[in-house]
CSV table of C-alpha atoms in Angstrom, one decimal:
chain,number,residue,atom,x,y,z
M,1,MET,CA,44.8,44.5,51.8
M,2,THR,CA,47.1,47.6,51.9
M,3,ALA,CA,48.4,48.6,48.5
M,4,THR,CA,52.2,49.0,48.1
M,5,ASN,CA,53.3,52.3,46.7
M,6,PHE,CA,55.7,52.1,43.8
M,7,PRO,CA,57.0,55.0,41.7
M,8,VAL,CA,54.6,55.7,38.8
M,9,PRO,CA,56.5,56.2,35.4
M,10,LYS,CA,55.3,58.9,33.0
M,11,LEU,CA,54.2,58.0,29.5
M,12,ILE,CA,56.2,59.4,26.6
M,13,VAL,CA,53.4,60.0,24.0
M,14,ARG,CA,50.4,60.1,26.4
M,15,GLU,CA,47.6,60.6,23.9
M,16,PRO,CA,46.5,59.8,20.3
M,17,LEU,CA,48.4,62.5,18.5
M,18,ASP,CA,49.4,63.2,14.9
M,19,THR,CA,52.1,60.9,13.6
M,20,ALA,CA,54.6,63.7,13.2
M,21,ILE,CA,54.3,64.6,16.8
M,22,ILE,CA,54.5,60.9,17.9
M,23,ARG,CA,57.7,60.5,15.9
M,24,LYS,CA,59.3,63.6,17.6
M,25,LYS,CA,58.2,62.5,21.1
M,26,VAL,CA,59.5,58.9,20.6
M,27,ALA,CA,62.8,59.9,19.2
M,28,TYR,CA,63.7,63.1,21.1
M,29,GLY,CA,61.3,63.5,24.0
M,30,ASN,CA,63.0,64.1,27.4
M,31,TYR,CA,62.5,61.5,30.2
M,32,SER,CA,63.6,61.4,33.8
M,33,CYS,CA,64.1,57.8,35.1
M,34,THR,CA,63.6,56.7,38.6
M,35,ASP,CA,67.1,55.2,39.1
M,36,LYS,CA,69.5,58.1,38.8
M,37,LEU,CA,72.6,56.0,39.1
M,38,VAL,CA,71.8,53.5,36.3
M,39,PRO,CA,68.7,54.9,34.6
M,40,MET,CA,66.8,52.5,32.3
M,41,ILE,CA,63.4,52.5,30.7
M,42,ARG,CA,61.7,50.5,28.0
M,43,ALA,CA,58.7,52.3,26.3
M,44,ARG,CA,56.5,51.1,23.5
M,45,GLY,CA,53.2,51.9,21.9
M,46,THR,CA,50.9,51.8,18.9
M,47,ASN,CA,48.7,54.4,17.3
M,48,LEU,CA,46.1,53.8,14.6
M,49,GLN,CA,44.3,56.4,12.5
M,50,THR,CA,42.1,56.2,9.4
M,51,ASP,CA,42.1,58.6,6.5
M,52,ASP,CA,39.3,59.8,4.3
M,53,GLU,CA,39.5,56.8,2.1
M,54,GLY,CA,39.2,54.4,5.1
M,55,ASN,CA,42.9,53.3,5.0
M,56,LEU,CA,44.3,52.6,8.4
M,57,HIS,CA,47.7,54.2,9.2
M,58,ILE,CA,49.5,52.5,12.0
M,59,ILE,CA,52.7,53.5,13.8
M,60,GLY,CA,54.2,51.0,16.3
M,61,TRP,CA,57.2,52.1,18.3
M,62,GLN,CA,59.7,51.3,20.9
M,63,ARG,CA,62.3,53.3,22.8
M,64,ASP,CA,65.1,52.3,25.1
M,65,ILE,CA,66.9,54.7,27.5
M,66,THR,CA,69.9,53.5,29.5
M,67,ARG,CA,73.3,54.6,30.7
M,68,MET,CA,76.4,53.2,29.0
M,69,ARG,CA,79.9,54.3,29.7
M,70,LYS,CA,78.6,57.1,32.0
M,71,GLN,CA,76.5,58.5,29.1
M,72,ASP,CA,72.7,58.2,28.7
M,73,VAL,CA,71.8,56.5,25.5
M,74,SER,CA,68.4,56.7,23.8
M,75,LEU,CA,67.4,54.3,21.0
M,76,SER,CA,64.2,54.5,19.1
M,77,PHE,CA,62.5,52.0,16.7
M,78,MET,CA,59.4,52.9,14.7
M,79,VAL,CA,57.4,50.8,12.1
M,80,HIS,CA,54.7,52.2,9.8
M,81,LEU,CA,51.9,50.2,8.2
M,82,THR,CA,49.1,51.2,5.8
M,83,VAL,CA,46.2,48.8,5.7
M,84,SER,CA,43.3,49.1,3.2
M,85,PRO,CA,39.7,49.1,4.5
M,86,ASP,CA,39.3,45.4,3.6
M,87,GLY,CA,42.5,44.5,5.5
M,88,LEU,CA,45.2,44.3,2.8
M,89,ILE,CA,48.7,45.6,3.9
M,90,LEU,CA,49.5,48.2,1.3
M,91,GLU,CA,52.8,49.5,2.7
M,92,ALA,CA,55.3,48.6,5.5
M,93,ALA,CA,58.3,50.7,6.4
M,94,VAL,CA,60.9,51.3,9.0
M,95,ASP,CA,61.0,54.9,10.1
M,96,ASP,CA,63.9,57.1,9.0
M,97,LEU,CA,64.7,57.8,12.6
M,98,PHE,CA,65.5,54.2,13.3
M,99,ASN,CA,68.8,53.8,15.2
M,100,GLY,CA,69.4,50.2,16.0
M,101,GLY,CA,70.9,48.9,19.3
M,102,LYS,CA,74.0,47.6,17.6
M,103,GLY,CA,74.9,50.6,15.5
M,104,VAL,CA,75.8,50.1,11.9
M,105,LEU,CA,75.1,46.3,12.0
M,106,CYS,CA,71.4,47.2,12.5
M,107,SER,CA,71.0,48.2,8.8
M,108,ARG,CA,67.7,50.0,8.3
M,109,ASP,CA,67.7,49.2,4.6
M,110,TYR,CA,68.1,45.5,5.2
M,111,LEU,CA,65.5,45.4,8.0
M,112,GLU,CA,63.0,47.4,5.9
M,113,GLN,CA,63.5,45.0,3.0
M,114,LYS,CA,62.7,42.0,5.3
M,115,LEU,CA,59.6,43.9,6.7
M,116,LYS,CA,58.3,44.6,3.2
M,117,GLU,CA,58.9,41.0,2.0
M,118,GLU,CA,57.0,39.6,4.9
M,119,LEU,CA,54.1,42.0,5.1
M,120,GLU,CA,53.3,44.0,2.0
M,121,GLY,CA,50.5,42.3,0.0
M,122,GLN,CA,49.4,40.2,2.9
M,123,TRP,CA,46.0,40.2,4.5
M,124,PHE,CA,45.9,41.5,8.1
M,125,ASP,CA,44.0,38.6,9.5
M,126,LYS,CA,44.7,35.9,12.1
M,127,LYS,CA,46.9,34.0,9.6
M,128,LEU,CA,49.4,36.9,9.8
M,129,ALA,CA,50.4,35.7,13.2
M,130,ALA,CA,52.5,32.9,11.6
M,131,ARG,CA,54.7,35.6,10.0
M,132,LEU,CA,55.3,37.4,13.3
M,133,ARG,CA,58.6,35.7,14.1
M,134,PHE,CA,61.9,37.4,14.9
M,135,ASP,CA,63.7,35.0,12.5
M,136,ARG,CA,61.7,36.4,9.7
M,137,PHE,CA,62.2,40.1,10.5
M,138,LYS,CA,65.8,39.6,11.5
M,139,CYS,CA,65.4,42.0,14.4
M,140,PHE,CA,64.0,41.4,17.9
M,141,HIS,CA,62.8,45.0,18.3
M,142,ILE,CA,60.8,45.0,15.1
M,143,PHE,CA,59.3,41.6,16.0
M,144,GLU,CA,58.2,43.1,19.3
M,145,ILE,CA,56.7,46.2,17.7
M,146,MET,CA,54.9,44.1,15.1
M,147,SER,CA,53.5,41.8,17.8
M,148,GLY,CA,52.1,45.0,19.5
M,149,ILE,CA,50.6,46.2,16.2
M,150,TYR,CA,49.0,42.8,15.7
M,151,SER,CA,47.2,42.8,19.1
M,152,SER,CA,46.3,46.5,18.7
M,153,TYR,CA,44.8,46.0,15.3
M,154,PHE,CA,42.4,43.3,16.5
M,155,MET,CA,41.5,45.3,19.7
M,156,HIS,CA,40.7,48.2,17.4
M,157,LYS,CA,38.5,46.0,15.2
M,158,GLN,CA,36.7,44.7,18.3
M,159,HIS,CA,36.3,48.0,20.2
M,160,GLY,CA,37.4,50.9,18.1
M,161,ASP,CA,35.6,53.4,15.8
M,162,THR,CA,35.9,53.0,12.1
M,163,GLY,CA,35.1,56.5,10.7
M,164,PRO,CA,37.6,59.0,9.2
M,165,GLY,CA,40.1,60.2,11.8
M,166,ALA,CA,39.1,57.5,14.3
M,167,LEU,CA,42.0,56.7,16.6
M,168,PHE,CA,43.2,53.7,18.7
M,169,TYR,CA,46.0,54.4,21.1
M,170,GLU,CA,47.9,52.3,23.5
M,171,GLU,CA,51.2,52.9,25.3
M,172,ASP,CA,53.3,51.1,27.9
M,173,ILE,CA,56.4,52.1,29.8
M,174,VAL,CA,58.5,50.2,32.3
M,175,ASP,CA,61.0,52.0,34.5
M,176,ILE,CA,63.6,49.9,36.2
M,177,TYR,CA,65.4,50.6,39.4
M,178,ALA,CA,67.3,48.7,42.1
M,179,ALA,CA,67.1,49.0,45.9
M,180,GLU,CA,68.5,46.9,48.7
M,181,GLY,CA,69.6,44.2,46.3
M,182,ASN,CA,66.2,43.8,44.7
M,183,LEU,CA,65.2,44.7,41.1
M,184,TYR,CA,62.0,46.6,40.5
M,185,LEU,CA,60.4,46.9,37.1
M,186,THR,CA,57.4,49.2,37.4
M,187,GLY,CA,55.2,50.0,34.5
M,188,LEU,CA,52.2,52.0,33.4
M,189,GLN,CA,49.9,50.6,30.7
M,190,ALA,CA,47.4,52.9,28.9
M,191,PHE,CA,44.7,52.1,26.3
M,192,SER,CA,42.0,54.2,24.5
M,193,GLY,CA,38.9,54.3,26.6
M,194,LYS,CA,40.5,52.5,29.6
M,195,GLU,CA,41.8,53.6,33.0
M,196,ASP,CA,45.6,53.5,33.2
M,197,ILE,CA,46.8,50.5,35.1
M,198,LYS,CA,50.1,50.3,37.1
M,199,TYR,CA,52.1,47.1,37.3
M,200,THR,CA,55.3,46.1,39.1
M,201,VAL,CA,57.5,43.0,38.9
M,202,VAL,CA,59.8,42.6,41.9
M,203,LEU,CA,62.8,40.2,41.8
M,204,TYR,CA,64.1,39.8,45.3
M,205,ASP,CA,67.9,39.6,46.1
M,206,VAL,CA,68.4,39.0,42.4
M,207,PHE,CA,72.0,40.3,42.2
M,208,ASN,CA,73.3,37.7,44.7
M,209,HIS,CA,71.7,34.9,42.7
M,210,ILE,CA,72.5,35.8,39.1
M,211,THR,CA,75.8,35.1,37.2
M,212,PHE,CA,76.9,35.4,33.6
M,213,ASP,CA,79.2,32.9,31.8
M,214,GLN,CA,82.1,34.0,29.7
M,215,GLU,CA,79.9,34.3,26.6
M,216,GLY,CA,77.4,36.6,28.3
M,217,TYR,CA,74.7,34.0,28.9
M,218,MET,CA,72.7,34.6,32.2
M,219,LYS,CA,72.6,31.8,34.8
M,220,LEU,CA,70.5,31.6,37.9
M,221,LYS,CA,72.6,30.1,40.7
M,222,SER,CA,69.7,29.6,43.1
M,223,PRO,CA,66.0,30.3,43.2
M,224,ILE,CA,64.6,33.8,43.7
M,225,LEU,CA,61.3,35.1,44.7
M,226,ALA,CA,59.3,37.0,42.1
M,227,GLU,CA,56.1,39.1,42.8
M,228,PHE,CA,53.7,40.8,40.5
M,229,TYR,CA,51.5,43.8,41.5
M,230,LEU,CA,48.6,45.5,39.8
M,231,ASP,CA,47.8,49.0,41.0
M,232,GLY,CA,49.9,48.2,44.1
M,233,GLU,CA,48.0,45.0,45.0
M,234,LEU,CA,50.0,41.7,45.0
M,235,VAL,CA,48.2,39.4,42.5
M,236,HIS,CA,50.8,36.7,41.7
M,237,THR,CA,54.0,35.3,43.3
M,238,ASP,CA,56.3,32.5,42.2
M,239,GLU,CA,59.7,31.0,42.8
M,240,ILE,CA,62.0,31.4,39.8
M,241,TYR,CA,64.6,28.7,39.2
M,242,GLN,CA,66.7,27.6,36.2
M,243,LYS,CA,67.8,24.1,35.2
M,244,GLU,CA,71.5,23.7,34.5
M,245,LYS,CA,71.2,23.5,30.7
M,246,ASP,CA,68.6,26.2,30.2
M,247,TYR,CA,69.6,29.3,28.3
M,248,ILE,CA,66.3,31.0,29.0
M,249,PHE,CA,64.4,31.3,32.3
M,250,ILE,CA,61.7,28.7,31.6
M,251,ARG,CA,60.1,29.4,35.0
M,252,MET,CA,60.4,33.2,34.3
M,253,GLN,CA,58.4,32.7,31.1
M,254,LYS,CA,55.7,30.8,33.0
M,255,PHE,CA,55.6,33.6,35.7
M,256,LEU,CA,55.3,36.3,33.0
M,257,PHE,CA,52.5,34.5,31.1
M,258,VAL,CA,50.4,34.6,34.3
M,259,CYS,CA,51.2,38.3,34.7
M,260,VAL,CA,50.1,39.1,31.2
M,261,GLU,CA,46.9,37.1,31.7
M,262,LYS,CA,46.1,39.0,34.9
M,263,LEU,CA,46.7,42.3,33.2
M,264,LYS,CA,44.5,41.3,30.2
M,265,ALA,CA,41.7,40.1,32.5
M,266,VAL,CA,41.5,43.6,34.0
M,267,LEU,CA,41.8,45.5,30.7
M,268,PHE,CA,40.3,43.3,28.0
M,269,PRO,CA,38.5,40.3,29.6
M,270,ASP,CA,36.5,39.6,26.4
M,271,PHE,CA,39.6,39.7,24.1
M,272,ALA,CA,40.2,36.1,22.9
M,273,ASP,CA,43.7,36.5,21.4
M,274,LYS,CA,47.0,36.9,23.1
M,275,MET,CA,47.8,40.3,24.5
M,276,MET,CA,51.2,41.1,23.0
M,277,ASN,CA,51.0,44.9,23.1
M,278,THR,CA,52.6,45.1,26.5
M,279,ASN,CA,56.2,45.1,27.8
M,280,LEU,CA,55.2,42.2,30.0
M,281,ALA,CA,55.1,39.9,27.0
M,282,PRO,CA,57.7,37.2,28.2
M,283,GLY,CA,60.1,37.4,25.2
M,284,ALA,CA,60.4,41.2,25.6
M,285,PHE,CA,60.4,41.3,29.4
M,286,ILE,CA,63.0,38.6,29.9
M,287,GLY,CA,65.3,40.7,27.6
M,288,ILE,CA,64.6,43.8,29.7
M,289,ILE,CA,65.5,41.9,32.9
M,290,MET,CA,68.7,40.5,31.4
M,291,GLN,CA,69.7,44.0,30.2
M,292,ALA,CA,68.9,45.6,33.5
M,293,ILE,CA,70.9,43.1,35.6
M,294,GLY,CA,73.8,43.0,33.2
M,295,ILE,CA,74.2,46.8,33.0
M,296,ARG,CA,74.0,47.2,36.8
M,297,SER,CA,76.4,44.3,37.4
M,298,PHE,CA,79.0,45.4,34.9
M,299,SER,CA,78.5,49.1,34.6
M,300,ASN,CA,82.2,49.7,34.3
M,301,ASN,CA,82.9,47.0,31.8
M,302,PHE,CA,81.4,48.1,28.5
M,303,ASN,CA,82.9,45.2,26.5
M,304,TYR,CA,81.2,42.6,28.8
M,305,ILE,CA,77.9,44.4,28.6
M,306,GLN,CA,78.2,44.0,24.8
M,307,TYR,CA,78.7,40.3,25.3
M,308,ILE,CA,75.6,40.2,27.4
M,309,MET,CA,73.6,42.2,24.8
M,310,THR,CA,74.8,39.9,22.0
M,311,ALA,CA,73.9,36.7,24.1
M,312,MET,CA,70.3,38.0,24.5
M,313,GLN,CA,70.0,38.0,20.7
M,314,ARG,CA,71.6,34.5,20.2
M,315,PRO,CA,69.1,31.9,21.5
M,316,ARG,CA,70.7,28.5,21.6
M,317,ARG,CA,73.9,30.3,20.5
M,318,LEU,CA,72.6,31.1,17.0
M,319,PRO,CA,72.1,34.7,15.8
M,320,GLY,CA,68.4,35.6,15.8
M,321,CYS,CA,69.1,39.2,15.0
M,322,ILE,CA,71.3,40.8,12.4
M,323,GLY,CA,73.0,42.8,15.2
M,324,ALA,CA,74.1,39.6,16.9
M,325,ILE,CA,76.3,38.2,14.1
M,326,LEU,CA,80.0,37.5,15.0
M,327,ASN,CA,81.5,37.4,11.6
M,328,GLU,CA,80.7,37.5,7.8
M,329,GLU,CA,80.2,33.8,7.7
M,330,GLU,CA,77.3,33.9,10.1
M,331,ALA,CA,75.8,36.7,8.1
M,332,ALA,CA,75.9,34.7,4.9
M,333,GLN,CA,74.6,31.5,6.6
M,334,HIS,CA,71.7,33.0,8.7
M,335,PHE,CA,70.7,36.3,6.9
M,336,GLU,CA,69.9,35.8,3.3
M,337,GLY,CA,70.4,38.9,1.2
M,338,PHE,CA,72.6,40.7,3.7
M,339,ASP,CA,75.9,41.9,2.5
M,340,LEU,CA,78.5,44.5,3.5
M,341,SER,CA,77.0,47.1,1.1
M,342,TYR,CA,74.2,47.6,3.7
M,343,LEU,CA,76.8,49.0,6.1
M,344,GLY,CA,77.9,51.8,3.9
């Protein structure tokens, strides 16, 4: 079979570097997107390093770059954990360079408080998975970062070194572009000790089949063809459809679960747990798709794009993220401990 050639995105961090360098690259590093008209990428990664006492220092990160109001916007999110040699989470923190997707509403102080409440003093074992829910962290991005840290931690335990200075590194970037009415989401996934692997999701004629309602919720008017490529080889295809009352693409989730399993089979065939340190994780990737289609469809209507962004964070029309609240009453009802003092 002849391989299809897709653009290959460049990783932002690229190697297991010192934490200070990682922070600088994630927050400020230059990046050239494939789509010059509506540039958009989602990058993420995890880095683990042990100190002389055997404590494990983890930084998990995520970065979005897109164009809003004819201006390129870059948002970075970083989480730090310190884990003792026997697996106790000693410290959890949101990086000072955090700049949430919804501006002042994404209060770093409030989100760090929730992160500490959920993680500090807990054992980093398989039971921790029960705490990895966006409704606990009050932020979808932090939930996605922590999911990546979770998978990376156990991959490190299974495959990584344990001596002082030992590193585990993984990074993933997806670069989104449109051509001839199709949407292409092409990624590069890197892990310590593994060959980089390229992947691409193609949604055919998607812009003629997608609509958004007045509240910003995406609707699929008719089925579309979706394909998944690994290193240019077609490995999975499916027809994506949506039932009338669905707010989330149930079929898209099923399609992406298969994509993740095929990626995992190549990289970590002996890893028993879910692979969540990838942009292809359905919860994250569906959000990337919604954002990509919305921004391209309504590039000149910033207010409507904000509706779409808010709808992404309101599953079943309830705020799952502090940045998605519509009024003070919702904040009081759904986000215990949040008050206007966090916005000062």
